[in-house]
mmCIF file of C-alpha atoms in Angstrom:
data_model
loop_
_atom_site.group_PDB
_atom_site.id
_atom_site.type_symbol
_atom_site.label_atom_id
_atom_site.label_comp_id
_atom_site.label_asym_id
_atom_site.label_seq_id
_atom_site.Cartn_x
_atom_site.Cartn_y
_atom_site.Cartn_z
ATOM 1 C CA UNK L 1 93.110 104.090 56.961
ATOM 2 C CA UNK L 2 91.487 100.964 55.861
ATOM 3 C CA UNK L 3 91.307 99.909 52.166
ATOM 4 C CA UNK L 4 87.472 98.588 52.998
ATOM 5 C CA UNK L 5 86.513 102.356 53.438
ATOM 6 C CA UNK L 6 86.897 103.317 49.585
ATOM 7 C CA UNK L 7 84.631 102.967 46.971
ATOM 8 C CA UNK L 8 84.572 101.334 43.872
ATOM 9 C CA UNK L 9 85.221 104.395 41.980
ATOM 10 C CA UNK L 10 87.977 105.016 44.349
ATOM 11 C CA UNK L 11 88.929 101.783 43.753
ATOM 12 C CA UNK L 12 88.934 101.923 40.372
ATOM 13 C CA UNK L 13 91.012 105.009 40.067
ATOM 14 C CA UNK L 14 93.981 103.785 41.907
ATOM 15 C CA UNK L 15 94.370 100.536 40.092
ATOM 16 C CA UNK L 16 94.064 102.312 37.121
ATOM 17 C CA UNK L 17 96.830 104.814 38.010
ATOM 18 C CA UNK L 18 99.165 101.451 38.280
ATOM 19 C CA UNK L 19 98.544 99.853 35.330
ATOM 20 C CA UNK L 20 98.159 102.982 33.080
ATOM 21 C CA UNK L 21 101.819 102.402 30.901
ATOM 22 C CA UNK L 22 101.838 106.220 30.300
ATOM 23 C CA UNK L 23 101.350 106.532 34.760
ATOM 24 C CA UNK L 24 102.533 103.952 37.289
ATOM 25 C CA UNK L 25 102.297 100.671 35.243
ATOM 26 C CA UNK L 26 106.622 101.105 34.296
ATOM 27 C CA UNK L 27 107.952 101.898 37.725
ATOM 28 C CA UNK L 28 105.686 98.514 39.204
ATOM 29 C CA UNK L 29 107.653 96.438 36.188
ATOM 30 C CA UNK L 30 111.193 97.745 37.239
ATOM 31 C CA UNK L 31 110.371 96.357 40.803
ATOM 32 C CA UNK L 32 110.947 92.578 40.950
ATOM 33 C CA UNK L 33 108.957 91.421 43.745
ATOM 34 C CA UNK L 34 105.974 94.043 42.525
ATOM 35 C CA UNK L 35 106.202 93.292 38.533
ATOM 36 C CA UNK L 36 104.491 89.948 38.986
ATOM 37 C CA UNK L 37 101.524 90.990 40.530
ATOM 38 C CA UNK L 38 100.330 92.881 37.712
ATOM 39 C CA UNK L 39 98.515 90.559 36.216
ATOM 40 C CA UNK L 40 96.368 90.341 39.390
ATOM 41 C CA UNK L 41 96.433 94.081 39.875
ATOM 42 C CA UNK L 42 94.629 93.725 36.601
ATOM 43 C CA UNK L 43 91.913 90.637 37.217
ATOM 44 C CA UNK L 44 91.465 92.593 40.580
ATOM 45 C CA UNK L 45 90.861 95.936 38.816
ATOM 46 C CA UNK L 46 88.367 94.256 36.108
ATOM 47 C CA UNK L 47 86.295 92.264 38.770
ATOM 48 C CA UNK L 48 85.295 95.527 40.018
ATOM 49 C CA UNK L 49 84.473 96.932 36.679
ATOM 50 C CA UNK L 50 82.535 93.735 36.288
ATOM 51 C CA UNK L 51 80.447 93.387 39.967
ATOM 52 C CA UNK L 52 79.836 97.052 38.849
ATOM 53 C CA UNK L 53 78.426 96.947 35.299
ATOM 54 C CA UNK L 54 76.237 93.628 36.236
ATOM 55 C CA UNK L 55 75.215 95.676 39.321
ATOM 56 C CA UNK L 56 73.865 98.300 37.548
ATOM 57 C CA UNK L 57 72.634 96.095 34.795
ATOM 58 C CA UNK L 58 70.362 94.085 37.412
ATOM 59 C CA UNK L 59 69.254 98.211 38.539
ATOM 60 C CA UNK L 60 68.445 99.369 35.415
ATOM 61 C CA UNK L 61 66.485 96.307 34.050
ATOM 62 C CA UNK L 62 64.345 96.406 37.666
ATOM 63 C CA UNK L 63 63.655 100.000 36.957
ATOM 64 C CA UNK L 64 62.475 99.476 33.182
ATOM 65 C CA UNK L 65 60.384 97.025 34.335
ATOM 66 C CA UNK L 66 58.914 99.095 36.929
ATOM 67 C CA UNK L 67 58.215 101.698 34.416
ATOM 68 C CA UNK L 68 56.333 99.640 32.239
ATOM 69 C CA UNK L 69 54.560 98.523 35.307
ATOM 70 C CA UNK L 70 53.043 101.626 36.455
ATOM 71 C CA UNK L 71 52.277 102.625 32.931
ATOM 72 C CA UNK L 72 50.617 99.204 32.101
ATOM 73 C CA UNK L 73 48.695 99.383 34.920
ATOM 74 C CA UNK L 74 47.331 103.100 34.406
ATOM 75 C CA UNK L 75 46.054 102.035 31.514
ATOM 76 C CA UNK L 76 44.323 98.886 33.041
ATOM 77 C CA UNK L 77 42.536 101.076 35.343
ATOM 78 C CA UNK L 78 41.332 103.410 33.038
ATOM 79 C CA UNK L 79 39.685 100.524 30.553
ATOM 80 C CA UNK L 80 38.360 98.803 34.170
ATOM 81 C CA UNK L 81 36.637 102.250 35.087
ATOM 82 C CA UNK L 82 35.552 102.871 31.704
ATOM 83 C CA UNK L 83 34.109 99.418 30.565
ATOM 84 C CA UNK L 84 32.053 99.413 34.049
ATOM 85 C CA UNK L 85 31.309 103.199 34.140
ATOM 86 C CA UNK L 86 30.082 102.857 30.365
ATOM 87 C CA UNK L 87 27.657 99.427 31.215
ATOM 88 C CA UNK L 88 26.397 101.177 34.516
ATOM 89 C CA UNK L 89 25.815 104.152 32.311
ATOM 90 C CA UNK L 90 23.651 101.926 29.412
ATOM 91 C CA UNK L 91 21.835 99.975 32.257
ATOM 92 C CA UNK L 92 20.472 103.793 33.865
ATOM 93 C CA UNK L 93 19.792 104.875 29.762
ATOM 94 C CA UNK L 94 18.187 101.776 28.772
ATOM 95 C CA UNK L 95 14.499 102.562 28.802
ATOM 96 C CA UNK L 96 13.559 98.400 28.397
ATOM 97 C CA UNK L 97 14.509 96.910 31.939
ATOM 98 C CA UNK L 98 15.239 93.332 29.702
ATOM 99 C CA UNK L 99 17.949 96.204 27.806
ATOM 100 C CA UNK L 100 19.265 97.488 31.623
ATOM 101 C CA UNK L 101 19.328 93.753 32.695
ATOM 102 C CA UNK L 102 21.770 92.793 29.802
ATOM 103 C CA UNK L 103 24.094 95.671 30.980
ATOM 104 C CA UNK L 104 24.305 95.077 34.457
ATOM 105 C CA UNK L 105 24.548 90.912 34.095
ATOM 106 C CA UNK L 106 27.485 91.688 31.683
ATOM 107 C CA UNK L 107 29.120 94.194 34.313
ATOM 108 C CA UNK L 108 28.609 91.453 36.787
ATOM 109 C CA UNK L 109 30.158 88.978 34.677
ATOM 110 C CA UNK L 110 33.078 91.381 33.834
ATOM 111 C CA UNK L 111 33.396 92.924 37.678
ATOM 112 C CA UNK L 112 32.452 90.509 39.905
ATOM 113 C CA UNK L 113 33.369 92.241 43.284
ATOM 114 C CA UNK L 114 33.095 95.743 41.599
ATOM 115 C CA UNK L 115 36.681 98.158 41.459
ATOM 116 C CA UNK L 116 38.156 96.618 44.075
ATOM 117 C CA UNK L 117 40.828 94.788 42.198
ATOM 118 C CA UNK L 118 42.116 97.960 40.463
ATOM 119 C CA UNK L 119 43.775 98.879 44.224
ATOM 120 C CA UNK L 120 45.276 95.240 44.492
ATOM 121 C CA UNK L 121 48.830 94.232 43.424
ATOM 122 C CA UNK L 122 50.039 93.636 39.995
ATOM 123 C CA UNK L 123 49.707 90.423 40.185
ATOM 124 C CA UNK L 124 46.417 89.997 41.713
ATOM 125 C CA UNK L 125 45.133 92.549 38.660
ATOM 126 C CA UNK L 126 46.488 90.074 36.256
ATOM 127 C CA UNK L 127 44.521 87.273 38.337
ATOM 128 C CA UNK L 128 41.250 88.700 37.982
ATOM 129 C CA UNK L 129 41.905 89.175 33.964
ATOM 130 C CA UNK L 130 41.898 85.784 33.365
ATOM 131 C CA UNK L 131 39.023 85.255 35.804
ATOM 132 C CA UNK L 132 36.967 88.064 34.006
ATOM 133 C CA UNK L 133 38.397 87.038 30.881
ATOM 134 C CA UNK L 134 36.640 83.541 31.317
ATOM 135 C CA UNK L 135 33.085 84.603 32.965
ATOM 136 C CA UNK L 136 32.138 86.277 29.812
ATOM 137 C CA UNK L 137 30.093 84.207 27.434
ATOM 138 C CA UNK L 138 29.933 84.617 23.557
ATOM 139 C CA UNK L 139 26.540 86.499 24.300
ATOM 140 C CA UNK L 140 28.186 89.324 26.303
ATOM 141 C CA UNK L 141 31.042 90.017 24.358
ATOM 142 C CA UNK L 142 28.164 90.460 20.788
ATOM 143 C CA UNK L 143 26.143 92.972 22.971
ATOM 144 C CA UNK L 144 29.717 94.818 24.158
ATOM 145 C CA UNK L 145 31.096 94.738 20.274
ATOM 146 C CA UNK L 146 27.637 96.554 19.557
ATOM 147 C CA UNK L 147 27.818 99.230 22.291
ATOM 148 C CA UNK L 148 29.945 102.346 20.416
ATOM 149 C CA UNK L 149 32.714 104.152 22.419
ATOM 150 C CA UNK L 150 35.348 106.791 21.083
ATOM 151 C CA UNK L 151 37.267 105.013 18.943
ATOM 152 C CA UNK L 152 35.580 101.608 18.690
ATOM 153 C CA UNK L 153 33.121 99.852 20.959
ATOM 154 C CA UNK L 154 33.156 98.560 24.241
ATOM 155 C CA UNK L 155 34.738 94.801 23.465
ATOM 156 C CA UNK L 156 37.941 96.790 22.190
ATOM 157 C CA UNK L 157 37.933 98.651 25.057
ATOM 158 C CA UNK L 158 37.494 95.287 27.577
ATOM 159 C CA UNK L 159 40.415 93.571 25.309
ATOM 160 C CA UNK L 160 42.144 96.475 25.873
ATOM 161 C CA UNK L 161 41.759 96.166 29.704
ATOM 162 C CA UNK L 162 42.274 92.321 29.417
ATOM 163 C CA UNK L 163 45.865 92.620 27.223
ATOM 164 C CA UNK L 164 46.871 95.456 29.918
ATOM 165 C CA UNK L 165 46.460 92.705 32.719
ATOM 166 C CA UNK L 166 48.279 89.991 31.026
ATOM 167 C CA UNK L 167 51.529 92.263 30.607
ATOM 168 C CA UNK L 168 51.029 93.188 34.016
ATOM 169 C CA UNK L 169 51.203 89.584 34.782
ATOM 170 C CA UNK L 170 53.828 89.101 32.547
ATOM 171 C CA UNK L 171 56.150 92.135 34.176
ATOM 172 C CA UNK L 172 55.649 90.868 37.779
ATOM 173 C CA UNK L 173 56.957 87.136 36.849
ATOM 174 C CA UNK L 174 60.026 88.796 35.365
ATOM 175 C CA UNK L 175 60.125 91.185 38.457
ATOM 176 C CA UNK L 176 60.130 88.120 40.058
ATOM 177 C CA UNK L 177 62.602 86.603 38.452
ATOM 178 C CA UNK L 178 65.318 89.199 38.311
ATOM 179 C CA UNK L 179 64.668 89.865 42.118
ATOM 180 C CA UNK L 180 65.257 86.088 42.867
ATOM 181 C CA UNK L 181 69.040 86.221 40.769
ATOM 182 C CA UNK L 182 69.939 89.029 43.131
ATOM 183 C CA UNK L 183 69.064 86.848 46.093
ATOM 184 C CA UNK L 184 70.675 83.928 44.846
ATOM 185 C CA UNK L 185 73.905 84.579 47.440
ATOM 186 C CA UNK L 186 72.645 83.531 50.832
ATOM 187 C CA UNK L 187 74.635 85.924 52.893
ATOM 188 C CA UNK L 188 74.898 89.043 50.655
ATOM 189 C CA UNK L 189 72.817 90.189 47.774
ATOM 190 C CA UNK L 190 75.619 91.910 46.078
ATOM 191 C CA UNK L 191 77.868 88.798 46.911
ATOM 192 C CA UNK L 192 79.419 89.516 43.676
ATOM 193 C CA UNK L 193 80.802 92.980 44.549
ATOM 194 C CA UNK L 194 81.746 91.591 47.861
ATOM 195 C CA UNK L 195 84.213 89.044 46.255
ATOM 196 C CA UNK L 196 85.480 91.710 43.793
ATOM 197 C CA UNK L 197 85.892 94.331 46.983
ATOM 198 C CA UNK L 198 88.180 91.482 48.678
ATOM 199 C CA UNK L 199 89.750 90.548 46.159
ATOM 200 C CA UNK L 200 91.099 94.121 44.945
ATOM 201 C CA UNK L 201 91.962 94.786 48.235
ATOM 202 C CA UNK L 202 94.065 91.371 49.254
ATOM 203 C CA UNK L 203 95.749 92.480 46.000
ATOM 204 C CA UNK L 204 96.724 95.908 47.015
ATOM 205 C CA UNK L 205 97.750 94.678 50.201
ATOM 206 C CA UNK L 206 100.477 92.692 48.738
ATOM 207 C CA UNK L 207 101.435 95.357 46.370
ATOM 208 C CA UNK L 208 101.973 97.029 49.609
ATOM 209 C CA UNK L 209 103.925 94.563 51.203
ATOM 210 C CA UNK L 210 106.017 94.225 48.364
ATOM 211 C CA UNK L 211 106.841 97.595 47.958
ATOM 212 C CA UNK L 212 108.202 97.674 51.343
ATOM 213 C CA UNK L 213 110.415 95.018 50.873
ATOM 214 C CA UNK L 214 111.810 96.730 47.602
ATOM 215 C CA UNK L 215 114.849 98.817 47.842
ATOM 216 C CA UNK L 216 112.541 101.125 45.681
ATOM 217 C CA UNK L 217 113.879 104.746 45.213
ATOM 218 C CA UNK L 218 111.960 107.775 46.928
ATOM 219 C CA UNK L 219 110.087 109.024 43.592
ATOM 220 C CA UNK L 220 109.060 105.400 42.508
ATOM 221 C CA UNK L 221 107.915 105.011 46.003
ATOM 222 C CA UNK L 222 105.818 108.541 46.091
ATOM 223 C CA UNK L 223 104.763 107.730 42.492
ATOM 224 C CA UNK L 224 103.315 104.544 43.322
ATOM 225 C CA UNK L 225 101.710 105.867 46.571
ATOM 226 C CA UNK L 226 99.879 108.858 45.509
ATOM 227 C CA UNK L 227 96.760 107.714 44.004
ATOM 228 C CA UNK L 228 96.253 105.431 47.269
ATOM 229 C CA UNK L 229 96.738 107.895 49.559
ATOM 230 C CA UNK L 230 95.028 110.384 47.515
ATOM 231 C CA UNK L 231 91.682 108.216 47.576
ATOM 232 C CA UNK L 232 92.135 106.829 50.718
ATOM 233 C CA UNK L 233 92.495 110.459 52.420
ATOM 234 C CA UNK L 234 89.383 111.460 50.466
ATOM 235 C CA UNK L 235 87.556 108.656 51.931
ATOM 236 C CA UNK L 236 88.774 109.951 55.558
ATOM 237 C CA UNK L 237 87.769 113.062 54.987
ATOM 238 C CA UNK L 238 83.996 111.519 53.758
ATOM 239 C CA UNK L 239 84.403 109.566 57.285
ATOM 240 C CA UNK L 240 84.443 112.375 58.933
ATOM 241 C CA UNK L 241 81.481 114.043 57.716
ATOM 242 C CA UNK L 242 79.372 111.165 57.493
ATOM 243 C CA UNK L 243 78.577 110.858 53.873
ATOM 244 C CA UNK L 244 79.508 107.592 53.121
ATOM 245 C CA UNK L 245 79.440 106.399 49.160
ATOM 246 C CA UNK L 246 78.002 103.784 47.871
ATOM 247 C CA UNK L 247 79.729 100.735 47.933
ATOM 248 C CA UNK L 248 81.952 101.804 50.922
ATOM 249 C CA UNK L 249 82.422 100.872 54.260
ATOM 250 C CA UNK L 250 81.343 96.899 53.505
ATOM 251 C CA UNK L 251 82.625 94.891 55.200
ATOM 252 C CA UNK L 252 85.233 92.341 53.970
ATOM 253 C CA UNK L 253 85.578 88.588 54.787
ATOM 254 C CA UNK L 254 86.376 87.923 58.398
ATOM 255 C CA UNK L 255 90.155 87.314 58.467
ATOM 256 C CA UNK L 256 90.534 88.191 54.625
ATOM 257 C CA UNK L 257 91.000 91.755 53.558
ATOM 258 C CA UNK L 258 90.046 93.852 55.887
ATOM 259 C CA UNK L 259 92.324 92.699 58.452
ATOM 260 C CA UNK L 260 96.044 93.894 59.435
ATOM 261 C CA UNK L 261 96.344 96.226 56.261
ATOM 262 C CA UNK L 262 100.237 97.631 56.074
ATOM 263 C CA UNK L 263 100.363 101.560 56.594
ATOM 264 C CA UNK L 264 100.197 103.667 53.561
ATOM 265 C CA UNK L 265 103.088 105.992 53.975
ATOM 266 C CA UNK L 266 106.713 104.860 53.465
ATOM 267 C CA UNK L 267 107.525 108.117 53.609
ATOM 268 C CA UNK L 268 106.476 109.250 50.798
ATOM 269 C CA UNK L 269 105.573 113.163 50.030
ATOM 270 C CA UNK L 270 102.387 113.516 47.969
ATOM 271 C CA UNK L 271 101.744 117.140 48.271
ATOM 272 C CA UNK L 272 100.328 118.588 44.745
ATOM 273 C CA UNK L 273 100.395 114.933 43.111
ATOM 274 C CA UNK L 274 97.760 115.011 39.875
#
């Protein structure tokens, strides 16, 4: 069974098992050749914890921004429909043609190419803000403060459009930014986790060798065996039924961990192990 096949919460939970002092942690220490690895048992165990938490703090930060993106940019859409439904609507009212004209020239200036932008990307919304933002003149913006709307009048309801594309603008750059950290290793997105998988698992692999070089007796060698092979045959078991975990089944350096692991067995009897 190969170590590269568990997860990290597999992971996790084995490494735990051997440093816990009220588990595994006291029969490693009476073991001479395994006692001095603990220390990287434990830097091994925390990198995964680590490449884990900054993982999901990368996910959940993309996903609040997201959020605030598609609610930012409902309500850009609505003011954008409103403000150019409401002049449209003013210009067909207006009884004085020189009163329609002043409508539809400030719906020009505001919507040059019509809706069209409100189906573009976040980014290109934000774009046309600061183009709209600058075609209107002093001139348009007194006629909009004096047109009445619920609530206010239609130069709230523009500004209101106007803020909504600058956050969108402002949510896209840091988009941008976060998704540009994640690609920051050339080879592997998640290099991170990828360092922290090999690394717990050229650990365990000389924990293994170790062990069989000890003159260990059989309970300290079952003991110290059954959360691996209690993981490990849960992850054979997933194998086998094709639902692979998250996080599993990368693969690890070529020539580092993933290659010539000992067997997990020594003999040991697991059988109704907690």
């Amino acid at each position: 069974m190969a170590l590269k096949d568990l997860s990290p919460r597999q992971m996790v939970q084995i490494t735990a098992a051997w440093l816990d002092p009220e588990r595994e942690r006291p029969r490693l220490m009476s073991l001479k050749r395994c006692a001095p690895l603990l220390d990287d048992i434990e830097a091994a165990h925390d990198g995964i914890l680590k490449s884990h938490r900054r993982q999901k703090k990368a996910n959940d930060e993309l996903a609040e921004i997201q959020r605030k993106q598609v609610a930012t940019d409902q309500l850009h859409d609505r003011k954008a429909r409103g403000a150019h439904a409401v002049l449209t609507g003013f210009a067909d009212l207006a009884d004085d043609p020189e009163d329609a004209a002043i409508y539809l020239e400030i719906r020009d200036q505001l919507f040059a190419d019509g809706l069209k932008f409100i189906s573009a990307s976040y980014s290109d919304e934000a774009g046309e803000v600061k183009l709209a933002r600058d075609r209107l003149t002093p001139e348009s913006k007194a006629a909009l403060k004096a047109l009445p709307t619920p609530g206010g009048n239609l130069l709230k309801a523009v500004q209101a459009w106007f803020a909504a594309g600058d956050e969108l603008g402002k949510l896209d750059a840091q988009r941008v930014h976060l998704e540009a950290q994640d690609r920051q290793e050339p080879v592997d997105p998640r290099g991170g986790q990828l360092r922290a998988r090999n690394r717990w698992i050229k650990v365990v692999r000389s924990v293994l060798q170790m062990l069989e070089l000890e003159a260990a007796d059989a309970e300290t060698t079952r003991r110290l065996l059954a959360p691996l092979q209690r993981e490990t045959a849960k992850a054979e078991r997933r194998r086998s039924s094709g639902k692979a975990e998250p996080g599993a089944e990368e693969s690890a350096t070529p020539g580092d961990a993933g290659a010539d692991e000992p067997t997990i067995d020594a003999g040991a009897q697991v059988a109704g192990v907690d």
